[in-house]
Tab-separated table of C-alpha atoms and ligand atoms in Angstrom:
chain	number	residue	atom	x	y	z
A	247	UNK	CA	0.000	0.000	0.000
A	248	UNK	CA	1.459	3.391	-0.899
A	249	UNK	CA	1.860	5.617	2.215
A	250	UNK	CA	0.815	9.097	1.959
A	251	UNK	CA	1.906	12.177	3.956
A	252	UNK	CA	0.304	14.010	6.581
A	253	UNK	CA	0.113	17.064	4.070
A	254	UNK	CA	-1.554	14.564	1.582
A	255	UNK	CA	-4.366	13.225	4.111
A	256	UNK	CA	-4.839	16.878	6.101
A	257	UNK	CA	-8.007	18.536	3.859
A	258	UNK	CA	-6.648	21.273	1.112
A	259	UNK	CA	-9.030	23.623	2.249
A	260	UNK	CA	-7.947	23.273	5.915
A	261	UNK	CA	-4.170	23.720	5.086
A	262	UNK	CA	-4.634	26.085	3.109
A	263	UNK	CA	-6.193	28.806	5.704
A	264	UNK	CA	-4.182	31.073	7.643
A	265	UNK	CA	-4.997	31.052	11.224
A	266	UNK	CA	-6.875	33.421	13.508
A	267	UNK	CA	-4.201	35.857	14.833
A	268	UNK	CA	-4.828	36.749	18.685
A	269	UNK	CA	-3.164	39.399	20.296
A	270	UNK	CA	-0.812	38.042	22.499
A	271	UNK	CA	-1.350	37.809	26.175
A	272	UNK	CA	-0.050	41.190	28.478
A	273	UNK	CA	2.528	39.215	30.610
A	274	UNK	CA	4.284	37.807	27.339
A	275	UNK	CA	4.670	41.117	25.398
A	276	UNK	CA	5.668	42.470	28.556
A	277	UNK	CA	8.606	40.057	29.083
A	278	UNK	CA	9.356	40.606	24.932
A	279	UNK	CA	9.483	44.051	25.029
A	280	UNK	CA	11.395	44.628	28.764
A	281	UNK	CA	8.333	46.801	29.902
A	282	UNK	CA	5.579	46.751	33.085
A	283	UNK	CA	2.662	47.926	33.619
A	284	UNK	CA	1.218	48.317	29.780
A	285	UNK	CA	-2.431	48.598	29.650
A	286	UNK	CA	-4.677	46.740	26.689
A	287	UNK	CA	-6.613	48.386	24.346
A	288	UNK	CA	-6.763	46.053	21.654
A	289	UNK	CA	-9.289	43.235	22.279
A	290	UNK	CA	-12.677	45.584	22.936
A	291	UNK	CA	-12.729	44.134	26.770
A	292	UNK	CA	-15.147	45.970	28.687
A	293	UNK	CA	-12.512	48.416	31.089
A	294	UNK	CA	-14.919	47.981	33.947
A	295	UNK	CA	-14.441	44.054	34.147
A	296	UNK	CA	-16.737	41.715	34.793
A	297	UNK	CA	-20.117	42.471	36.688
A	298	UNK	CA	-19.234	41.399	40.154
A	299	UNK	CA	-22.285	39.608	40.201
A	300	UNK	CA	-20.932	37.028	37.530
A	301	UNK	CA	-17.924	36.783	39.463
A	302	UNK	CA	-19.610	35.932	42.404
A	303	UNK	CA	-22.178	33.661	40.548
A	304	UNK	CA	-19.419	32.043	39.124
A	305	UNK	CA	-17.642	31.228	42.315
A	306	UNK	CA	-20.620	29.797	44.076
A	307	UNK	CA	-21.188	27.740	41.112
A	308	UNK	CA	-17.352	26.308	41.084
A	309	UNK	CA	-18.262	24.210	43.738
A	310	UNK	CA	-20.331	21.945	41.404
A	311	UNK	CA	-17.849	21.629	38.300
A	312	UNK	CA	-17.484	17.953	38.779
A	313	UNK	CA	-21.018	17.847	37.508
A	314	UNK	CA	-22.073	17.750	33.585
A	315	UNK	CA	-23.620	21.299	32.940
A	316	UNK	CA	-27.259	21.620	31.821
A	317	UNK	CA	-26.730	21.092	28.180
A	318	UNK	CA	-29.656	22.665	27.030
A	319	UNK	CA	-28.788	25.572	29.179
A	320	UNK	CA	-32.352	25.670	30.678
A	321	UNK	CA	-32.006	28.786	32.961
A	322	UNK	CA	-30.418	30.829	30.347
A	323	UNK	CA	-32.123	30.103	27.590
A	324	UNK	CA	-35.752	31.027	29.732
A	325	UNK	CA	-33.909	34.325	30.988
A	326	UNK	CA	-32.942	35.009	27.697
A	327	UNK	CA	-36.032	34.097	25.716
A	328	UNK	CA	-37.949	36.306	28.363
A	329	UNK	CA	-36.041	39.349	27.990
A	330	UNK	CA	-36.078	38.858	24.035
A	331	UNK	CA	-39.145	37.684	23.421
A	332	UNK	CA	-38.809	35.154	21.509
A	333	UNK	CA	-39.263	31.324	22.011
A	334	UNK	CA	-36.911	28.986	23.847
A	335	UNK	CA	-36.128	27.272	20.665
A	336	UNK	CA	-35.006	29.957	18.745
A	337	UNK	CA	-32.537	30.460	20.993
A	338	UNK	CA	-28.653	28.246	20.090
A	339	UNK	CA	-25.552	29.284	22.433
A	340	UNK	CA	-22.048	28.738	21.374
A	341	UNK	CA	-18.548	29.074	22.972
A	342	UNK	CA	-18.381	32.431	21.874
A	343	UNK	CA	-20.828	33.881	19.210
A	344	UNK	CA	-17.539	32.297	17.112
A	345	UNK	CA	-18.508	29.167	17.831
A	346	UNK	CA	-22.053	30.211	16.315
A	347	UNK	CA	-20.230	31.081	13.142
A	348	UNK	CA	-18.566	27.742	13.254
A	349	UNK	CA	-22.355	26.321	13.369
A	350	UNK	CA	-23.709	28.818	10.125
A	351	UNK	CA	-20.380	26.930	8.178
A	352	UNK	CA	-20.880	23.099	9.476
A	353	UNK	CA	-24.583	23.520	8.620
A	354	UNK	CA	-24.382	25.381	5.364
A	355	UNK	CA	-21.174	25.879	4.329
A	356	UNK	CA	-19.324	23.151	1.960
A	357	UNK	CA	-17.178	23.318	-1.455
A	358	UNK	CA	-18.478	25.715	-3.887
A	359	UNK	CA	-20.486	27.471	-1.520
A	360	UNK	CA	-20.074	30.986	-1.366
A	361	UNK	CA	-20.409	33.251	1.579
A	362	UNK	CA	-20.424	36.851	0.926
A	363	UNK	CA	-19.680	39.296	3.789
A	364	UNK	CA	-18.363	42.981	3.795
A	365	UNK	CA	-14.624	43.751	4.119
A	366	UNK	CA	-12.562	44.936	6.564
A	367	UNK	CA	-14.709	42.819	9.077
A	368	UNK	CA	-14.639	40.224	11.348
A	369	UNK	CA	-11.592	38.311	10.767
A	370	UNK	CA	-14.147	34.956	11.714
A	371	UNK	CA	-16.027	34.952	8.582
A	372	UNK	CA	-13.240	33.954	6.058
A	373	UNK	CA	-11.869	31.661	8.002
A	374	UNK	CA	-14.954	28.923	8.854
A	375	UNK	CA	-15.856	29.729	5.660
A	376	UNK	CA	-12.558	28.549	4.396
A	377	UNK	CA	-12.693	25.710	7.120
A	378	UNK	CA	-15.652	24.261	5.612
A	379	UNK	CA	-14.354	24.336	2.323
A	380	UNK	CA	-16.332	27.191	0.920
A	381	UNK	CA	-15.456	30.770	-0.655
A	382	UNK	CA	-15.213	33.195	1.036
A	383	UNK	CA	-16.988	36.664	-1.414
A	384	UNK	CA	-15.451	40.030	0.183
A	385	UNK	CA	-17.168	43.052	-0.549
A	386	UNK	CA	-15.379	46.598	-0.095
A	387	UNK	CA	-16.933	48.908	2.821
A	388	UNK	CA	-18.151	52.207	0.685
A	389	UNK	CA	-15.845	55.318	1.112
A	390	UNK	CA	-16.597	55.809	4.481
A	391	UNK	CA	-15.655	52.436	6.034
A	392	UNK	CA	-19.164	51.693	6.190
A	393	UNK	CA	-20.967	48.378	4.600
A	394	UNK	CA	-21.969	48.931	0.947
A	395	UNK	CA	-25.234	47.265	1.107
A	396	UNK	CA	-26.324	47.300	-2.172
A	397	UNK	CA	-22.841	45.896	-3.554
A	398	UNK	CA	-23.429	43.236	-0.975
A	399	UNK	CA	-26.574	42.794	-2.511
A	400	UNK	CA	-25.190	42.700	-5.927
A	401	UNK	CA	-22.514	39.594	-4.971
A	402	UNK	CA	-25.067	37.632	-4.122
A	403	UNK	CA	-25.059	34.543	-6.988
A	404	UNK	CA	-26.846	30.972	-6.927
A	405	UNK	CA	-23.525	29.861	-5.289
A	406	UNK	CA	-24.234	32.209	-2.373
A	407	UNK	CA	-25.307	30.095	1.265
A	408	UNK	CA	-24.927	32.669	3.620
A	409	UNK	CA	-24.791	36.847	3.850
A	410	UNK	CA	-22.667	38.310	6.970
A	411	UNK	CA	-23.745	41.835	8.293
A	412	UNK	CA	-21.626	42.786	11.210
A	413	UNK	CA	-23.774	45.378	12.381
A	414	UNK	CA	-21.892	47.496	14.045
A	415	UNK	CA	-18.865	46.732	12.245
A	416	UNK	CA	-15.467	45.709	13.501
A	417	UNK	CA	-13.051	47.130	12.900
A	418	UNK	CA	-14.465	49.826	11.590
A	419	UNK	CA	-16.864	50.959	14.723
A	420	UNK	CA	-19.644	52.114	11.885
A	421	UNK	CA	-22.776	50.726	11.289
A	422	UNK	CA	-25.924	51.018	9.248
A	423	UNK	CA	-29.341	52.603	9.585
A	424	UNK	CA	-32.482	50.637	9.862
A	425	UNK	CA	-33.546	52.550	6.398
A	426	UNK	CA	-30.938	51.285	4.390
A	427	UNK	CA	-30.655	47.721	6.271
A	428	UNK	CA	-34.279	47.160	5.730
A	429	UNK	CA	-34.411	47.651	2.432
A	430	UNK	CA	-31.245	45.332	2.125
A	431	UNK	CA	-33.141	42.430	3.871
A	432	UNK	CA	-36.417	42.855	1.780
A	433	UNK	CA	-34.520	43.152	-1.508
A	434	UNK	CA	-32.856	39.562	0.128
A	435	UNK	CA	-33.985	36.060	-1.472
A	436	UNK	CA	-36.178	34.314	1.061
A	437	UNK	CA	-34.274	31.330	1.887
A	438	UNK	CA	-31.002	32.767	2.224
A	439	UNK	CA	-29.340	32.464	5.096
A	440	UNK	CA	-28.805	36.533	6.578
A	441	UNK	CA	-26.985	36.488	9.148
A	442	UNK	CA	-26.558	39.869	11.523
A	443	UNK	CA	-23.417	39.893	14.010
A	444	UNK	CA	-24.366	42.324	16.781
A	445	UNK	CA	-21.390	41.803	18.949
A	446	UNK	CA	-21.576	45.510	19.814
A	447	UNK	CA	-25.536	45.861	19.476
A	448	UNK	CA	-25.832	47.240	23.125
A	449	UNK	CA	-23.394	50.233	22.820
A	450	UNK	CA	-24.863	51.434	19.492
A	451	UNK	CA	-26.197	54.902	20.271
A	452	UNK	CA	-27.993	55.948	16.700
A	453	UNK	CA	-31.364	56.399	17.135
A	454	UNK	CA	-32.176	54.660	13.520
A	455	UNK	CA	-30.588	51.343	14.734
A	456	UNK	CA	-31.948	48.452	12.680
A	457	UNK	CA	-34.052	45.924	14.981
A	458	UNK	CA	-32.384	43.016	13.386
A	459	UNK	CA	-34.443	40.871	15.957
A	460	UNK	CA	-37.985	42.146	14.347
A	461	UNK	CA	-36.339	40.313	11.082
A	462	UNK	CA	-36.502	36.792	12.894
A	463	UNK	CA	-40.331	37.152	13.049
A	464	UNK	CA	-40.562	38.212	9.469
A	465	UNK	CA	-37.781	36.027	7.939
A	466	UNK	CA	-37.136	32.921	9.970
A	467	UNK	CA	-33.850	32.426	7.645
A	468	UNK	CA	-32.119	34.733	10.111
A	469	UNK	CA	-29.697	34.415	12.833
A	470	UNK	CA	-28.727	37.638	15.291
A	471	UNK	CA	-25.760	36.662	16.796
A	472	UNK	CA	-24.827	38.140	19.974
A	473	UNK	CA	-22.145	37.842	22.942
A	474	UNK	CA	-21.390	37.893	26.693
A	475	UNK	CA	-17.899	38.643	25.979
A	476	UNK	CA	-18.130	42.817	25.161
A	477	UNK	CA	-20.576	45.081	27.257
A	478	UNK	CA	-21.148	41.994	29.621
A	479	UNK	CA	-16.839	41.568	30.756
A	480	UNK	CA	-17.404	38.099	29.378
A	481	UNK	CA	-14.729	37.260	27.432
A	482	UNK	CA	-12.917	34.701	29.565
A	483	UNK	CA	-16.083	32.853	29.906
A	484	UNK	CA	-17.064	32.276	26.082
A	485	UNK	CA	-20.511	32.758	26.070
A	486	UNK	CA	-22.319	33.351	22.579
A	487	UNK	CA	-25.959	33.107	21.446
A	488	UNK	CA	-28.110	33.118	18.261
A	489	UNK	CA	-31.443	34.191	17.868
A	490	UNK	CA	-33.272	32.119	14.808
A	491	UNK	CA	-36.365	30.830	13.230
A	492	UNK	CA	-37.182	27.829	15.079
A	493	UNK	CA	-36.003	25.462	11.844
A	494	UNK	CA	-32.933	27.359	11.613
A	495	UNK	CA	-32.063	27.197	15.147
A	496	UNK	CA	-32.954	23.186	15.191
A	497	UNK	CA	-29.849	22.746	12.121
A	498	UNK	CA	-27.581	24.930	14.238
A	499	UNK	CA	-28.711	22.855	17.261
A	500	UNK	CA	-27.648	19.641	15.356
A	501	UNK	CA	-23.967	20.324	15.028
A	502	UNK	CA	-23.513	21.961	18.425
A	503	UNK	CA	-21.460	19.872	21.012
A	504	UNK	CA	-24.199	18.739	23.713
A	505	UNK	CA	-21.816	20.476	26.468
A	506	UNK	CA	-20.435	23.408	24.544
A	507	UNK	CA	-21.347	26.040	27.353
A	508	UNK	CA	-19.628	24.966	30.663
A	509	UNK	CA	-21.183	25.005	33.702
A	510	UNK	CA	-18.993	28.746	34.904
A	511	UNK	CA	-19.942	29.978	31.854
A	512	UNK	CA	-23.589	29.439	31.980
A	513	UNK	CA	-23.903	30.540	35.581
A	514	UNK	CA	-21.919	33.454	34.950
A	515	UNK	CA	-23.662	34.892	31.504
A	516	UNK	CA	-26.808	34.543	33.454
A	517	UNK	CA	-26.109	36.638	36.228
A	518	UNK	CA	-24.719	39.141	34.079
A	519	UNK	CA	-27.817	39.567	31.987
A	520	UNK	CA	-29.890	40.172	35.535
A	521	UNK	CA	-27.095	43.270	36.525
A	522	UNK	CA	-28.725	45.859	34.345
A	523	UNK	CA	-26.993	48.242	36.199
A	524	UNK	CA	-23.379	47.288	35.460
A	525	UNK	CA	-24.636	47.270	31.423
A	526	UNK	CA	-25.763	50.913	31.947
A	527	UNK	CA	-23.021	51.894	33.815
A	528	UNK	CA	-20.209	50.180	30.904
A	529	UNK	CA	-22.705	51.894	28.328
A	530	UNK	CA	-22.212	55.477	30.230
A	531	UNK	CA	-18.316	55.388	30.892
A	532	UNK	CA	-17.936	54.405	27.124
A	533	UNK	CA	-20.171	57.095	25.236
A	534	UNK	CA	-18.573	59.043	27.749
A	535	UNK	CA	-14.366	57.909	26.796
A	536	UNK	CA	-16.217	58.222	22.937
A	537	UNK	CA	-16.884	61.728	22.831
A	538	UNK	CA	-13.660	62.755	24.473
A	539	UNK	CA	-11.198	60.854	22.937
A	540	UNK	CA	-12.533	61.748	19.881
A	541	UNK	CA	-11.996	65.212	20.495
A	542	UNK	CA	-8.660	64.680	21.696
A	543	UNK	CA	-7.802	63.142	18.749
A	544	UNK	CA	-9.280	65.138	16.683
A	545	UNK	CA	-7.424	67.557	18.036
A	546	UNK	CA	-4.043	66.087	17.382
A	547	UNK	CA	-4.925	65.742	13.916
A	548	UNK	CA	-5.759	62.211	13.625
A	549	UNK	CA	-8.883	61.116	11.123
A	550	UNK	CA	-11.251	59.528	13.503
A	551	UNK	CA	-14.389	57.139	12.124
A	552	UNK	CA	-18.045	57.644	14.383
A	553	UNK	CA	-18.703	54.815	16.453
A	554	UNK	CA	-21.254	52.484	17.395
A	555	UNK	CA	-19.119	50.570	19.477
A	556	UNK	CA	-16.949	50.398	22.392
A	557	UNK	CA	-13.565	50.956	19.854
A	558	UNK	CA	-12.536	53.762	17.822
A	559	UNK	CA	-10.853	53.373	14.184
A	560	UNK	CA	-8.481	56.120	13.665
A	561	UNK	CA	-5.694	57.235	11.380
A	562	UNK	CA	-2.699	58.085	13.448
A	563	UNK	CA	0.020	57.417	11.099
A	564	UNK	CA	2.371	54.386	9.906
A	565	UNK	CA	3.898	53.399	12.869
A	566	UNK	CA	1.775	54.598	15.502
A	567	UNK	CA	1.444	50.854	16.408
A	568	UNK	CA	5.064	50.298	17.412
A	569	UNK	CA	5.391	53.320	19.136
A	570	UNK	CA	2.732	53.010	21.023
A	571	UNK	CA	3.306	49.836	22.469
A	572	UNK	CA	7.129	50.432	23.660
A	573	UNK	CA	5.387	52.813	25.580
A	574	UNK	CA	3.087	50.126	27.178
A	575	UNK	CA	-0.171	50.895	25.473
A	576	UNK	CA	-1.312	47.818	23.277
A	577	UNK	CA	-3.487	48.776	20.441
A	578	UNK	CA	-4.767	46.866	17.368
A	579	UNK	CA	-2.692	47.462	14.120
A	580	UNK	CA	-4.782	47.915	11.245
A	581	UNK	CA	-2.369	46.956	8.414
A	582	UNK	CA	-3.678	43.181	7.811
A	583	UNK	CA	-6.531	44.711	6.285
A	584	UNK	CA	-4.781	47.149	4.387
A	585	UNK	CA	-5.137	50.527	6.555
A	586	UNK	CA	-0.937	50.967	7.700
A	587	UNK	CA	-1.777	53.891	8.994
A	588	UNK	CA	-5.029	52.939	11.225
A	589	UNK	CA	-5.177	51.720	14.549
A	590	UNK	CA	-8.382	50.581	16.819
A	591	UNK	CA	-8.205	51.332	20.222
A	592	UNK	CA	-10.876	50.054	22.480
A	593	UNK	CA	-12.285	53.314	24.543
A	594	UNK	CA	-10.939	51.773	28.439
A	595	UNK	CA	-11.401	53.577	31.645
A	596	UNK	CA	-10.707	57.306	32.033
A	597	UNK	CA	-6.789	56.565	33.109
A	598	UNK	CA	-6.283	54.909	29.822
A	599	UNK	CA	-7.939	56.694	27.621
A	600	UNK	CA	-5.520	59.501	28.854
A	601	UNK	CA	-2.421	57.292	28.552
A	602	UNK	CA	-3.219	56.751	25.032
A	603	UNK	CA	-3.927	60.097	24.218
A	604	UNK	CA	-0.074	60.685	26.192
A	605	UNK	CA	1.802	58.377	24.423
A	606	UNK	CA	0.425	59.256	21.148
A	607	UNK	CA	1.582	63.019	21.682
A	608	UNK	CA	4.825	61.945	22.870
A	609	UNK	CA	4.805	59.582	19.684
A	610	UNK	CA	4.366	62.373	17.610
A	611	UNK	CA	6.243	65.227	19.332
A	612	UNK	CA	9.491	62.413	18.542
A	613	UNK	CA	8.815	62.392	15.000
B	1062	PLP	C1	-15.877	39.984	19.618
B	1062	PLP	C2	-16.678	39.677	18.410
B	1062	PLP	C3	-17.423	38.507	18.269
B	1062	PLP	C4	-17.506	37.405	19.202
B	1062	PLP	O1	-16.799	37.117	20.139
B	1062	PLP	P1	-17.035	35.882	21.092
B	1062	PLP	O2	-16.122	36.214	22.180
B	1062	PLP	O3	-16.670	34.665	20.312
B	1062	PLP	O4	-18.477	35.881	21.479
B	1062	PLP	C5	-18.189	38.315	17.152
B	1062	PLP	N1	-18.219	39.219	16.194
B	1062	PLP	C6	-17.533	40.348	16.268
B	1062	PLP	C7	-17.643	41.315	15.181
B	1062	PLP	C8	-16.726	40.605	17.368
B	1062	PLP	O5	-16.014	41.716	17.407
């Protein structure tokens, strides 16, 4: 029998893909660069933590980790479905709304399958596309970093399985307008899978916000994807969900791993949802670090893109990356997606949003 190689048995669409690229954890970069006490601005944490109500849920709930969690996340799913209105079985959680993703591409997703989504966006969407062995279809934002929706529209073929709308849109921070995202979706074949990623949904401050939700009722081939890991401090936990039609939801259900939430993370993502007041209070200290470092920057000179989310895009220079960071504040470069001279900062707490604004003078005074 003829052997064959590792490279020869691994899938070509598999090897092929380039892998998600993290930033790297504080204490490492820290030890890299000889530095202490940097501050992160680069992975859209939520500054104020998490709500000290998950923490504390979570601890009592450590106690019982030798147990199986609820897999159908009973107590989440009715807290959820409650405050959304929707039914329990349109609900599907994943380790991280990226796991939800993952779910869209094992359902729907194989070769020749096309999945359009705008570009710069979530760095997700090529890559379970591409790990399912389907195409990913990138469509430029317009001229002001903003999704094109009717080119979107227009890249839609008989190939296509799935649309993307990140709604707001990282990296960007923009979004769209329920005008011009309504008449997207009703211009949208029925069957098509849209699917709305509203990572950032709850720091959106537009009035015109689309109610992507509303859409479930009226299109069950929908999914609104949302996450415990921004305005709720979740990010450690992994805690995504999807809201469907009650078919759609059942395929998504089908590939999920019975156990996929853990027990911490389920105890904690459901406490946080009860602590309305820690959501208002992350919402006010980050409208709040919005306006003013937008001002600040503005001031300096730097391009700065309005924001719907808890991050700012802005053009600071080639560079600004680097010098930033030997200085201890970590930002996100932009240049993978072709802006060298962009960064996005995640608004933090007063005290940081300061630093940044420092180091960036002192940056530029150097030059
Ligand atoms: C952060 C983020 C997510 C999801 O993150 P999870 O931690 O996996 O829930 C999804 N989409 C966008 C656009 C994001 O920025």
């Amino acid at each position: 029998m003829k052997q064959r190689t590792l490279r020869e048995r691994v899938k070509p669409h598999l090897a092929a893909l380039e892998p998600y690229q993290p930033g790297k954890p504080i204490e490492e970069l820290e030890r890299e660069l000889g530095i202490e006490g940097s501050i992160k601005l680069a992975s859209n944490e939520n500054p104020l933590g998490p709500s000290p109500r998950a923490v504390a849920a979570v601890e009592r709930a450590a106690a019982g980790v030798h147990r199986y969690p609820d897999g159908a996340s009973f107590a989440l799913r009715a807290a959820l479905s409650e405050r959304l209105e929707v039914a329990p079985g349109q609900l599907v959680f994943g380790c991280g709304s990226d796991e939800l993703l993952e779910l869209v591409a094992k359902a729907f997703v194989g070769p020749g399958d096309e999945v359009v989504y705008a570009w710069p966006s979530f760095a997700m969407y090529p890559i379970v596309t591409q790990g399912m062995g389907g195409t990913p279809v990138p469509v430029p934002l317009d001229d002001a970093l903003v999704h094109d929706l009717p080119a979107l529209a227009a890249a839609i073929t008989d190939r296509t399985q799935v649309v993307i709308v990140c709604n707001p849109n990282n990296p960007t921070g923009t979004s769209v307008g329920a005008e011009a995202f309504d008449r997207f979706v009703e211009a949208l074949p029925e069957d098509l899978l849209l699917v709305v990623d509203e990572a950032y949904v709850e720091y959106a401050r537009r009035p015109d916000f689309p109610d992507a939700l509303a859409w479930v009722e009226r299109r069950p081939a929908t999914l609104v994807m949302r996450t415990f890991s921004k305005i709720y401090g979740l990010a450690g936990l992994r805690v995504g969900y999807g809201v469907a039609g009650a078919e759609l939801a059942g395929y998504l259900e089908r590939g999920r791993h019975p156990f996929n939430l853990n027990l911490l993370a389920e105890a904690g993502a459901l406490a946080a949802l009860e602590d309305g007041e820690f959501v208002e209070r992350s919402q006010r200290l980050n409208a709040e670090g919005a306006e003013l470092l937008t001002r600040q920057l503005e001031a300096l000179g730097c391009e700065v893109w309005p924001t719907d989310t808890n991050f700012l895009l802005t053009r600071v220079g080639a560079g600004a990356f680097e010098a930033l960071q030997q200085q201890g504040v970590i930002v996100r470069p932009m240049g993978g997606f072709g802006l060298p001279e962009h960064i996005r900062v995640t608004i933090g707490t007063p005290e940081e949003n300061e630093r940044l604004i420092k180091a960036l003078r002192t940056w530029r005074e150097s030059r």
